[in-house]
């Protein structure tokens, strides 16, 4: 394996870092049970990756098993217990545990024992904020979507439920 193609062509480097403070308010709240922090979006990283902090509340829940065709997804547990599904079995992951899922890999997550926090990394970066914001809107409105409506949302956001 070799290094990827050069992305920066200058000789001196530049001041361009962005600091995100850990006590920042969430960018999005989904259904009053999940706070989402947009640490680095696909747009802000030039499509290289998307990184999000996902803080789950007391009420257990999470998406069902699914896969993505265009990106990998990684999970790093920060606090609490996060149930991680690797396509074969569920594991209750603890702080410091990590799961990598390549494109096409079936996976899911949940908070089975109350509050938990993790980092989600999508590579390459994709506009996942649109998907998260649609989920928040559906939860806030209380609408009950038909299977066809859910399938439309999933298809537009590279989410294939199994």
Short mmCIF file of C-alpha atoms in Angstrom, two decimals:
data_model
loop_
_atom_site.label_atom_id
_atom_site.label_comp_id
_atom_site.label_asym_id
_atom_site.label_seq_id
_atom_site.Cartn_x
_atom_site.Cartn_y
_atom_site.Cartn_z
CA UNK A 1 0.00 0.00 0.00
CA UNK A 2 1.27 3.46 -0.82
CA UNK A 3 0.32 6.95 0.26
CA UNK A 4 -2.63 8.47 -1.62
CA UNK A 5 -2.20 11.21 -4.20
CA UNK A 6 -1.01 14.54 -2.84
CA UNK A 7 -3.88 16.82 -1.81
CA UNK A 8 -1.87 19.83 -0.68
CA UNK A 9 0.65 21.23 -3.13
CA UNK A 10 2.25 24.06 -1.15
CA UNK A 11 5.74 24.03 0.34
CA UNK A 12 5.18 25.94 3.60
CA UNK A 13 1.98 24.53 5.10
CA UNK A 14 -0.84 26.77 6.24
CA UNK A 15 -2.93 27.58 9.28
CA UNK A 16 -6.21 25.79 8.58
CA UNK A 17 -7.18 23.62 11.57
CA UNK A 18 -10.65 23.75 13.11
CA UNK A 19 -11.15 23.13 16.83
CA UNK A 20 -14.40 21.72 18.15
CA UNK A 21 -14.93 22.15 21.90
CA UNK A 22 -16.25 19.15 23.82
CA UNK A 23 -18.88 21.18 25.66
CA UNK A 24 -20.45 22.47 22.44
CA UNK A 25 -24.22 22.18 22.11
CA UNK A 26 -25.44 19.41 19.78
CA UNK A 27 -26.07 20.32 16.17
CA UNK A 28 -29.17 18.13 16.06
CA UNK A 29 -31.52 16.37 18.49
CA UNK A 30 -33.35 13.30 17.19
CA UNK A 31 -36.59 12.45 18.95
CA UNK A 32 -35.45 13.88 22.27
CA UNK A 33 -33.30 10.79 22.81
CA UNK A 34 -30.18 11.31 20.65
CA UNK A 35 -27.90 14.35 20.45
CA UNK A 36 -25.77 14.52 17.30
CA UNK A 37 -22.62 16.63 17.04
CA UNK A 38 -21.29 17.37 13.54
CA UNK A 39 -17.57 17.23 14.34
CA UNK A 40 -16.39 17.07 10.71
CA UNK A 41 -18.82 16.70 7.84
CA UNK A 42 -18.10 15.34 4.39
CA UNK A 43 -18.43 18.90 3.15
CA UNK A 44 -16.00 20.36 5.69
CA UNK A 45 -13.38 17.65 4.96
CA UNK A 46 -13.62 17.92 1.19
CA UNK A 47 -15.29 14.51 1.02
CA UNK A 48 -12.51 12.68 2.85
CA UNK A 49 -14.63 11.57 5.84
CA UNK A 50 -17.50 12.50 8.13
CA UNK A 51 -17.11 12.33 11.92
CA UNK A 52 -20.02 12.63 14.33
CA UNK A 53 -20.48 12.27 18.08
CA UNK A 54 -23.64 10.33 18.81
CA UNK A 55 -24.96 10.76 22.38
CA UNK A 56 -27.82 8.40 23.21
CA UNK A 57 -30.11 8.99 26.18
CA UNK A 58 -31.80 6.78 28.73
CA UNK A 59 -34.33 5.22 26.33
CA UNK A 60 -32.85 2.21 24.50
CA UNK A 61 -32.96 2.19 20.71
CA UNK A 62 -31.07 2.35 17.46
CA UNK A 63 -31.38 1.46 13.78
CA UNK A 64 -32.03 -2.05 12.56
CA UNK A 65 -29.42 -4.00 10.59
CA UNK A 66 -28.41 -2.26 7.38
CA UNK A 67 -25.50 -1.63 5.02
CA UNK A 68 -24.09 1.14 2.84
CA UNK A 69 -22.80 0.78 -0.72
CA UNK A 70 -20.70 3.96 -0.95
CA UNK A 71 -18.90 4.26 2.38
CA UNK A 72 -17.44 2.44 5.34
CA UNK A 73 -18.65 3.15 8.84
CA UNK A 74 -16.68 2.94 12.07
CA UNK A 75 -17.81 3.09 15.68
CA UNK A 76 -15.70 4.10 18.69
CA UNK A 77 -17.38 3.89 22.09
CA UNK A 78 -16.74 6.87 24.38
CA UNK A 79 -19.00 6.10 27.34
CA UNK A 80 -21.71 3.72 28.48
CA UNK A 81 -22.57 0.47 26.75
CA UNK A 82 -23.19 0.43 23.00
CA UNK A 83 -24.62 -2.68 21.40
CA UNK A 84 -22.77 -3.19 18.12
CA UNK A 85 -23.90 -5.67 15.46
CA UNK A 86 -21.24 -6.88 13.03
CA UNK A 87 -23.68 -8.66 10.71
CA UNK A 88 -23.28 -11.93 12.59
CA UNK A 89 -23.80 -11.19 16.28
CA UNK A 90 -24.35 -8.42 18.83
CA UNK A 91 -21.62 -7.38 21.27
CA UNK A 92 -22.04 -5.02 24.20
CA UNK A 93 -19.12 -2.68 23.57
CA UNK A 94 -17.46 -0.63 26.32
CA UNK A 95 -15.49 2.64 26.22
CA UNK A 96 -12.46 2.21 23.97
CA UNK A 97 -14.04 -0.56 21.86
CA UNK A 98 -14.03 -0.05 18.09
CA UNK A 99 -15.88 -1.61 15.15
CA UNK A 100 -14.98 -1.06 11.48
CA UNK A 101 -17.56 -1.98 8.82
CA UNK A 102 -16.48 -1.83 5.14
CA UNK A 103 -18.91 -0.87 2.35
CA UNK A 104 -21.54 -3.60 2.05
CA UNK A 105 -21.00 -4.81 5.63
CA UNK A 106 -24.20 -5.40 7.58
CA UNK A 107 -24.24 -3.58 10.89
CA UNK A 108 -26.42 -1.89 13.51
CA UNK A 109 -26.08 -0.21 16.90
CA UNK A 110 -28.15 0.51 19.98
CA UNK A 111 -27.87 1.66 23.58
CA UNK A 112 -29.17 -1.34 25.52
CA UNK A 113 -28.40 -0.08 29.03
CA UNK A 114 -29.16 3.64 29.08
CA UNK A 115 -27.02 6.64 28.19
CA UNK A 116 -24.05 6.00 25.91
CA UNK A 117 -21.84 8.02 23.60
CA UNK A 118 -19.79 7.06 20.56
CA UNK A 119 -18.03 8.46 17.54
CA UNK A 120 -19.29 7.54 14.07
CA UNK A 121 -16.85 7.83 11.17
CA UNK A 122 -17.98 7.57 7.54
CA UNK A 123 -15.33 7.31 4.83
CA UNK A 124 -15.31 8.73 2.31
CA UNK A 125 -17.36 11.65 3.56
CA UNK A 126 -21.01 11.68 2.53
CA UNK A 127 -23.84 14.11 3.27
CA UNK A 128 -25.10 12.09 6.27
CA UNK A 129 -26.42 15.25 7.92
CA UNK A 130 -29.35 15.18 5.47
CA UNK A 131 -30.28 11.69 6.61
CA UNK A 132 -29.93 12.58 10.30
CA UNK A 133 -32.03 15.73 9.80
CA UNK A 134 -34.78 13.77 8.02
CA UNK A 135 -34.89 11.33 10.95
CA UNK A 136 -35.14 14.25 13.38
CA UNK A 137 -37.95 15.84 11.36
CA UNK A 138 -39.94 12.60 11.25
CA UNK A 139 -39.49 12.11 15.00
CA UNK A 140 -40.42 15.73 15.80
CA UNK A 141 -43.53 15.66 13.63
CA UNK A 142 -44.81 12.37 15.05
CA UNK A 143 -45.64 11.25 11.50
CA UNK A 144 -45.91 7.52 10.87
CA UNK A 145 -44.24 6.76 7.55
CA UNK A 146 -45.30 3.99 5.22
CA UNK A 147 -42.80 1.35 4.16
CA UNK A 148 -42.55 3.10 0.80
CA UNK A 149 -41.75 6.44 2.44
CA UNK A 150 -39.06 4.85 4.63
CA UNK A 151 -37.61 3.07 1.61
CA UNK A 152 -37.44 6.39 -0.27
CA UNK A 153 -35.52 8.01 2.59
CA UNK A 154 -33.16 5.04 2.85
CA UNK A 155 -32.52 4.90 -0.91
CA UNK A 156 -31.67 8.62 -1.08
CA UNK A 157 -29.18 8.21 1.77
CA UNK A 158 -27.36 4.94 0.89
CA UNK A 159 -29.03 3.01 3.67
CA UNK A 160 -30.13 -0.53 2.75
CA UNK A 161 -32.11 -2.23 5.49
CA UNK A 162 -31.90 -6.02 5.82
#
